[in-house]
């Protein structure tokens, strides 16, 4: 579907809106990308500092990571307009290593995690995204929205009372300004207005500068001072794997979300190994590593309207300029403005349609259970990998249970020339969940001497089903009855010929 941007004579398709070349030719679209990058950079600063504190490292490591991740992924990533930087997810999984072995081992684990991500990306791990159900994706999005909001709550506790009217003013701007004009991103207006108000009125409220000292120099080459031994590898290996898997999961899930918002498709495999390259670059420049950030990505894509790699690249560049060259200006930005922006992001991220009474009434109960399980576990653990993993597991169990009940067995008895034959027609998909009950669906003692099992309306999926058929035929033979299985399709026949009689007749 073509999209006609304000002031543009020609409509653009979603794919064309992602083109860097076309955007550079359009002053209006380029302005959108530039301002979006600036807003994201401002929002990244306190987040990067906060995540550095969580990881137990100097704030400079988080800020440098956000710069190098954003700039690198702008070139090597597979999802235009997605923001990658230092994240809380990576900080949480790697913080114990900092406490036990120090920063050098920490950086070494980040580099190793990047190597793992390249290997996983090139081996096609991104294709596994197709196995994540929509209900898990909705739960992931809703959980992230809740976590984004919860992360702002500490900024509203134990603060001067003037923080609350400032936050309210900023919320009015970010929610109300888009209804009047989209010429300038509302979050940027809120940040500028609140900064001017607090500075000109000499209002003493928490500022970005209170979060930690900003760096005054550029990042440089950093080689971790660790011995290159198997002992070192054993120490950093578990953390490197955690960085790789958590980073890929959050990045690929965020990429899928942006795909839906922009009506475009991204290159997930490229994004996977691109995240690895970005983490390696980040490690060798003294950064703490990271992955895609859904909060800042939503600011960039949803709140600011960015669509290209330009905004991602500029977010990193502006971040470095702001903290190194304009640190004095950035340090006076009130946290109230950034809190309001993140609250808006939380609201915009949450899938409100998913909890509407009409939707809940229409949606299958199992789908709702999967979404709720994903939300609860993710919020409780603050770990996206665990939450999504549990959500997928619950979805698999409920799906298997539901499909298992779709198998039916119909029995008829016919007489020909005085000989009776019992015919069973099996209808449905047979796998471990459904085949376990198949054994009980036959009248072994009551059936006549000849039994036919017609499988033309079914399919054999695994060894459990082959074992169940072996058990059924063996029990009929123990009763002195002849049993014949007919109607198997080619794939099922091949599997039965390969495994039949070799798995034991147990059930």
CSV table of N, CA and C in Angstrom, one decimal, residues 52-164:
chain,number,residue,atom,x,y,z
A,52,UNK,N,24.1,0.7,32.9
A,52,UNK,CA,25.5,0.5,33.3
A,52,UNK,C,25.5,0.3,34.8
A,53,UNK,N,24.7,1.0,35.5
A,53,UNK,CA,24.6,0.8,37.0
A,53,UNK,C,24.1,-0.6,37.3
A,54,UNK,N,23.1,-1.1,36.6
A,54,UNK,CA,22.6,-2.5,36.8
A,54,UNK,C,23.7,-3.5,36.6
A,55,UNK,N,24.6,-3.3,35.5
A,55,UNK,CA,25.6,-4.2,35.2
A,55,UNK,C,26.8,-4.0,36.2
A,56,UNK,N,26.9,-2.9,36.9
A,56,UNK,CA,27.9,-2.7,37.9
A,56,UNK,C,29.2,-2.2,37.2
A,57,UNK,N,29.1,-1.4,36.1
A,57,UNK,CA,30.2,-0.8,35.5
A,57,UNK,C,30.1,0.7,35.4
A,58,UNK,N,31.2,1.3,34.9
A,58,UNK,CA,31.2,2.8,34.7
A,58,UNK,C,30.2,3.2,33.7
A,59,UNK,N,29.4,4.3,33.9
A,59,UNK,CA,28.4,4.7,32.9
A,59,UNK,C,29.0,4.9,31.5
A,60,UNK,N,30.3,5.2,31.4
A,60,UNK,CA,30.9,5.3,30.1
A,60,UNK,C,30.7,4.1,29.2
A,61,UNK,N,30.8,2.9,29.9
A,61,UNK,CA,30.7,1.6,29.1
A,61,UNK,C,29.3,1.5,28.5
A,62,UNK,N,28.3,2.0,29.2
A,62,UNK,CA,26.9,1.9,28.6
A,62,UNK,C,26.7,2.9,27.5
A,63,UNK,N,27.3,4.1,27.7
A,63,UNK,CA,27.1,5.2,26.7
A,63,UNK,C,27.9,4.9,25.4
A,64,UNK,N,29.2,4.4,25.6
A,64,UNK,CA,30.0,4.0,24.4
A,64,UNK,C,29.3,2.8,23.7
A,65,UNK,N,28.7,1.9,24.4
A,65,UNK,CA,28.0,0.7,23.8
A,65,UNK,C,26.9,1.2,23.0
A,66,UNK,N,26.1,2.2,23.5
A,66,UNK,CA,25.0,2.7,22.8
A,66,UNK,C,25.4,3.4,21.5
A,67,UNK,N,26.5,4.1,21.5
A,67,UNK,CA,27.0,4.7,20.3
A,67,UNK,C,27.5,3.7,19.3
A,68,UNK,N,28.3,2.8,19.7
A,68,UNK,CA,28.9,1.8,18.7
A,68,UNK,C,27.9,0.9,18.2
A,69,UNK,N,26.9,0.4,19.1
A,69,UNK,CA,25.9,-0.5,18.6
A,69,UNK,C,25.0,0.2,17.6
A,70,UNK,N,24.6,1.4,17.8
A,70,UNK,CA,23.6,2.1,16.9
A,70,UNK,C,24.3,2.3,15.6
A,71,UNK,N,25.5,2.8,15.6
A,71,UNK,CA,26.2,3.2,14.3
A,71,UNK,C,26.6,1.9,13.6
A,72,UNK,N,27.0,0.9,14.2
A,72,UNK,CA,27.4,-0.4,13.5
A,72,UNK,C,26.2,-1.1,12.9
A,73,UNK,N,25.1,-1.2,13.7
A,73,UNK,CA,23.9,-1.9,13.2
A,73,UNK,C,23.3,-1.2,12.1
A,74,UNK,N,23.5,0.2,12.0
A,74,UNK,CA,22.9,0.9,10.9
A,74,UNK,C,23.4,0.5,9.6
A,75,UNK,N,24.6,-0.1,9.6
A,75,UNK,CA,25.3,-0.6,8.4
A,75,UNK,C,25.1,-2.1,8.1
A,76,UNK,N,25.2,-2.8,9.2
A,76,UNK,CA,25.2,-4.3,9.1
A,76,UNK,C,23.8,-5.0,9.4
A,77,UNK,N,22.9,-4.2,10.0
A,77,UNK,CA,21.7,-4.9,10.5
A,77,UNK,C,20.7,-5.1,9.4
A,78,UNK,N,19.7,-5.9,9.6
A,78,UNK,CA,18.7,-6.3,8.6
A,78,UNK,C,17.4,-5.6,8.8
A,79,UNK,N,17.2,-4.8,9.8
A,79,UNK,CA,15.9,-4.2,10.1
A,79,UNK,C,16.1,-2.6,10.1
A,80,UNK,N,15.8,-1.9,9.0
A,80,UNK,CA,16.0,-0.5,9.0
A,80,UNK,C,15.1,0.2,10.1
A,81,UNK,N,15.6,1.2,10.7
A,81,UNK,CA,15.0,2.1,11.7
A,81,UNK,C,14.9,1.4,13.1
A,82,UNK,N,15.4,0.2,13.3
A,82,UNK,CA,15.4,-0.4,14.6
A,82,UNK,C,16.7,0.1,15.3
A,83,UNK,N,16.5,0.4,16.6
A,83,UNK,CA,17.6,0.9,17.5
A,83,UNK,C,18.2,-0.2,18.3
A,84,UNK,N,19.5,-0.3,18.2
A,84,UNK,CA,20.2,-1.2,19.1
A,84,UNK,C,21.2,-0.4,19.9
A,85,UNK,N,21.3,-0.8,21.2
A,85,UNK,CA,22.1,-0.1,22.1
A,85,UNK,C,22.3,-0.9,23.4
A,86,UNK,N,22.9,-0.3,24.4
A,86,UNK,CA,23.1,-1.0,25.7
A,86,UNK,C,21.7,-1.3,26.3
A,87,UNK,N,21.4,-2.5,26.7
A,87,UNK,CA,20.1,-2.8,27.2
A,87,UNK,C,20.1,-3.5,28.6
A,88,UNK,N,19.0,-3.4,29.3
A,88,UNK,CA,18.8,-4.0,30.6
A,88,UNK,C,18.9,-5.5,30.6
A,89,UNK,N,18.4,-6.1,29.5
A,89,UNK,CA,18.4,-7.5,29.4
A,89,UNK,C,19.9,-8.1,29.4
A,90,UNK,N,20.7,-7.4,28.6
A,90,UNK,CA,22.2,-7.8,28.6
A,90,UNK,C,22.8,-7.5,30.0
A,91,UNK,N,22.5,-6.4,30.5
A,91,UNK,CA,23.1,-6.0,31.8
A,91,UNK,C,22.7,-7.0,32.9
A,92,UNK,N,21.5,-7.5,32.9
A,92,UNK,CA,21.0,-8.4,33.9
A,92,UNK,C,21.8,-9.8,33.8
A,93,UNK,N,21.9,-10.3,32.6
A,93,UNK,CA,22.5,-11.6,32.5
A,93,UNK,C,24.0,-11.6,32.7
A,94,UNK,N,24.7,-10.5,32.5
A,94,UNK,CA,26.1,-10.5,32.6
A,94,UNK,C,26.7,-9.8,33.9
A,95,UNK,N,25.8,-9.2,34.7
A,95,UNK,CA,26.2,-8.5,35.9
A,95,UNK,C,27.0,-9.4,36.8
A,96,UNK,N,26.5,-10.6,37.0
A,96,UNK,CA,27.3,-11.5,38.0
A,96,UNK,C,28.8,-11.7,37.6
A,97,UNK,N,29.1,-11.6,36.3
A,97,UNK,CA,30.5,-11.8,35.9
A,97,UNK,C,31.3,-10.6,36.3
A,98,UNK,N,30.7,-9.4,36.3
A,98,UNK,CA,31.4,-8.2,36.7
A,98,UNK,C,31.8,-8.3,38.1
A,99,UNK,N,30.8,-8.8,38.9
A,99,UNK,CA,31.1,-8.9,40.4
A,99,UNK,C,32.1,-9.9,40.7
A,100,UNK,N,32.1,-11.0,40.0
A,100,UNK,CA,33.1,-12.1,40.3
A,100,UNK,C,34.4,-12.0,39.7
A,101,UNK,N,34.5,-11.4,38.5
A,101,UNK,CA,35.8,-11.4,37.8
A,101,UNK,C,36.2,-10.0,37.2
A,102,UNK,N,35.4,-9.0,37.3
A,102,UNK,CA,35.8,-7.7,36.8
A,102,UNK,C,35.4,-7.4,35.4
A,103,UNK,N,35.8,-6.1,35.0
A,103,UNK,CA,35.3,-5.6,33.7
A,103,UNK,C,36.0,-6.3,32.5
A,104,UNK,N,37.2,-6.7,32.6
A,104,UNK,CA,37.9,-7.3,31.5
A,104,UNK,C,37.3,-8.6,31.1
A,105,UNK,N,36.9,-9.4,32.0
A,105,UNK,CA,36.2,-10.7,31.7
A,105,UNK,C,34.8,-10.4,31.2
A,106,UNK,N,34.2,-9.3,31.7
A,106,UNK,CA,32.9,-8.9,31.2
A,106,UNK,C,32.9,-8.5,29.7
A,107,UNK,N,33.9,-7.7,29.3
A,107,UNK,CA,34.1,-7.3,27.9
A,107,UNK,C,34.4,-8.6,27.1
A,108,UNK,N,35.2,-9.4,27.6
A,108,UNK,CA,35.6,-10.7,26.8
A,108,UNK,C,34.3,-11.5,26.6
A,109,UNK,N,33.4,-11.6,27.5
A,109,UNK,CA,32.2,-12.3,27.4
A,109,UNK,C,31.3,-11.7,26.3
A,110,UNK,N,31.3,-10.3,26.3
A,110,UNK,CA,30.5,-9.6,25.3
A,110,UNK,C,31.0,-9.9,23.9
A,111,UNK,N,32.4,-9.9,23.7
A,111,UNK,CA,32.9,-10.3,22.4
A,111,UNK,C,32.6,-11.7,22.0
A,112,UNK,N,32.7,-12.6,23.0
A,112,UNK,CA,32.4,-14.0,22.7
A,112,UNK,C,30.9,-14.2,22.3
A,113,UNK,N,30.1,-13.4,23.0
A,113,UNK,CA,28.6,-13.4,22.7
A,113,UNK,C,28.4,-13.0,21.3
A,114,UNK,N,29.1,-12.0,20.8
A,114,UNK,CA,29.0,-11.5,19.5
A,114,UNK,C,29.4,-12.6,18.5
A,115,UNK,N,30.5,-13.3,18.8
A,115,UNK,CA,30.9,-14.4,17.9
A,115,UNK,C,29.8,-15.5,17.8
A,116,UNK,N,29.3,-15.8,18.9
A,116,UNK,CA,28.2,-16.8,18.9
A,116,UNK,C,27.0,-16.3,18.1
A,117,UNK,N,26.7,-15.0,18.2
A,117,UNK,CA,25.6,-14.5,17.4
A,117,UNK,C,25.8,-14.6,15.9
A,118,UNK,N,27.1,-14.3,15.5
A,118,UNK,CA,27.4,-14.5,14.1
A,118,UNK,C,27.2,-15.9,13.6
A,119,UNK,N,27.7,-16.9,14.4
A,119,UNK,CA,27.6,-18.3,14.1
A,119,UNK,C,26.1,-18.7,14.0
A,120,UNK,N,25.3,-18.3,15.0
A,120,UNK,CA,23.9,-18.6,15.1
A,120,UNK,C,23.2,-18.0,13.9
A,121,UNK,N,23.5,-16.7,13.6
A,121,UNK,CA,22.9,-16.0,12.5
A,121,UNK,C,23.1,-16.7,11.2
A,122,UNK,N,24.4,-17.1,10.9
A,122,UNK,CA,24.7,-17.7,9.6
A,122,UNK,C,24.2,-19.2,9.6
A,123,UNK,N,23.9,-19.8,10.7
A,123,UNK,CA,23.4,-21.1,10.7
A,123,UNK,C,21.9,-21.1,10.6
A,124,UNK,N,21.2,-20.0,10.5
A,124,UNK,CA,19.8,-19.9,10.2
A,124,UNK,C,18.9,-19.9,11.4
A,125,UNK,N,19.4,-19.5,12.6
A,125,UNK,CA,18.6,-19.5,13.8
A,125,UNK,C,17.4,-18.6,13.7
A,126,UNK,N,17.6,-17.5,12.9
A,126,UNK,CA,16.5,-16.5,12.8
A,126,UNK,C,15.2,-17.2,12.2
A,127,UNK,N,15.4,-18.3,11.5
A,127,UNK,CA,14.2,-18.9,10.9
A,127,UNK,C,13.3,-19.6,12.0
A,128,UNK,N,13.9,-19.7,13.2
A,128,UNK,CA,13.1,-20.3,14.3
A,128,UNK,C,12.0,-19.3,14.7
A,129,UNK,N,12.1,-18.1,14.3
A,129,UNK,CA,11.1,-17.1,14.7
A,129,UNK,C,9.7,-17.5,14.2
A,130,UNK,N,9.6,-18.3,13.1
A,130,UNK,CA,8.3,-18.7,12.6
A,130,UNK,C,7.6,-19.6,13.6
A,131,UNK,N,8.3,-20.2,14.6
A,131,UNK,CA,7.7,-21.1,15.6
A,131,UNK,C,7.2,-20.3,16.8
A,132,UNK,N,7.3,-19.0,16.8
A,132,UNK,CA,6.8,-18.2,17.9
A,132,UNK,C,5.4,-17.8,17.6
A,133,UNK,N,4.4,-18.3,18.3
A,133,UNK,CA,3.0,-18.0,18.0
A,133,UNK,C,2.7,-16.5,18.2
A,134,UNK,N,1.6,-16.1,17.6
A,134,UNK,CA,1.2,-14.7,17.7
A,134,UNK,C,0.9,-14.3,19.2
A,135,UNK,N,0.2,-15.3,19.9
A,135,UNK,CA,-0.1,-15.0,21.3
A,135,UNK,C,1.1,-14.7,22.1
A,136,UNK,N,2.2,-15.4,21.8
A,136,UNK,CA,3.5,-15.1,22.6
A,136,UNK,C,4.0,-13.8,22.2
A,137,UNK,N,3.9,-13.4,20.9
A,137,UNK,CA,4.4,-12.1,20.5
A,137,UNK,C,3.6,-11.0,21.1
A,138,UNK,N,2.2,-11.2,21.2
A,138,UNK,CA,1.4,-10.2,21.9
A,138,UNK,C,1.8,-10.1,23.4
A,139,UNK,N,2.0,-11.2,24.0
A,139,UNK,CA,2.5,-11.2,25.4
A,139,UNK,C,3.8,-10.6,25.6
A,140,UNK,N,4.7,-10.8,24.7
A,140,UNK,CA,6.0,-10.2,24.7
A,140,UNK,C,5.9,-8.7,24.6
A,141,UNK,N,5.1,-8.2,23.7
A,141,UNK,CA,4.9,-6.7,23.5
A,141,UNK,C,4.3,-6.1,24.8
A,142,UNK,N,3.2,-6.8,25.3
A,142,UNK,CA,2.6,-6.2,26.5
A,142,UNK,C,3.5,-6.3,27.7
A,143,UNK,N,4.3,-7.3,27.8
A,143,UNK,CA,5.2,-7.4,29.0
A,143,UNK,C,6.2,-6.3,28.9
A,144,UNK,N,6.7,-6.1,27.7
A,144,UNK,CA,7.7,-5.0,27.5
A,144,UNK,C,7.1,-3.6,27.9
A,145,UNK,N,5.9,-3.4,27.5
A,145,UNK,CA,5.3,-2.2,27.8
A,145,UNK,C,5.2,-2.0,29.3
A,146,UNK,N,4.8,-3.0,30.0
A,146,UNK,CA,4.7,-3.0,31.4
A,146,UNK,C,6.1,-2.7,32.1
A,147,UNK,N,7.1,-3.4,31.6
A,147,UNK,CA,8.5,-3.3,32.1
A,147,UNK,C,9.0,-1.8,31.8
A,148,UNK,N,8.7,-1.3,30.7
A,148,UNK,CA,9.1,0.1,30.4
A,148,UNK,C,8.5,1.0,31.4
A,149,UNK,N,7.2,0.8,31.7
A,149,UNK,CA,6.5,1.7,32.6
A,149,UNK,C,7.1,1.5,34.0
A,150,UNK,N,7.3,0.2,34.4
A,150,UNK,CA,7.8,0.0,35.7
A,150,UNK,C,9.2,0.6,35.9
A,151,UNK,N,10.0,0.6,34.9
A,151,UNK,CA,11.3,1.2,35.0
A,151,UNK,C,11.3,2.7,35.3
A,152,UNK,N,10.2,3.3,35.0
A,152,UNK,CA,10.1,4.7,35.2
A,152,UNK,C,9.5,5.1,36.6
A,153,UNK,N,8.9,4.1,37.3
A,153,UNK,CA,8.3,4.3,38.6
A,153,UNK,C,9.4,4.8,39.6
A,154,UNK,N,10.6,4.3,39.7
A,154,UNK,CA,11.6,4.8,40.7
A,154,UNK,C,11.9,6.3,40.5
A,155,UNK,N,11.7,6.8,39.2
A,155,UNK,CA,12.0,8.2,39.0
A,155,UNK,C,10.9,9.1,39.5
A,156,UNK,N,9.8,8.5,39.9
A,156,UNK,CA,8.6,9.2,40.4
A,156,UNK,C,8.5,9.1,42.0
A,157,UNK,N,9.4,8.4,42.6
A,157,UNK,CA,9.3,8.1,44.0
A,157,UNK,C,10.4,8.9,44.8
A,158,UNK,N,10.0,9.5,45.8
A,158,UNK,CA,11.0,10.3,46.6
A,158,UNK,C,11.6,11.5,45.9
A,159,UNK,N,10.9,12.1,45.1
A,159,UNK,CA,11.3,13.3,44.3
A,159,UNK,C,10.6,14.5,44.7
A,160,UNK,N,11.1,15.7,44.4
A,160,UNK,CA,10.4,16.9,44.7
A,160,UNK,C,9.0,16.9,44.1
A,161,UNK,N,8.0,17.6,44.7
A,161,UNK,CA,6.7,17.5,44.2
A,161,UNK,C,6.5,18.2,42.8
A,162,UNK,N,7.4,19.1,42.5
A,162,UNK,CA,7.4,19.7,41.2
A,162,UNK,C,7.6,18.8,40.0
A,163,UNK,N,8.2,17.6,40.3
A,163,UNK,CA,8.4,16.6,39.3
A,163,UNK,C,7.0,16.2,38.7
A,164,UNK,N,6.0,16.1,39.5
A,164,UNK,CA,4.7,15.6,39.0
A,164,UNK,C,4.0,16.5,38.0
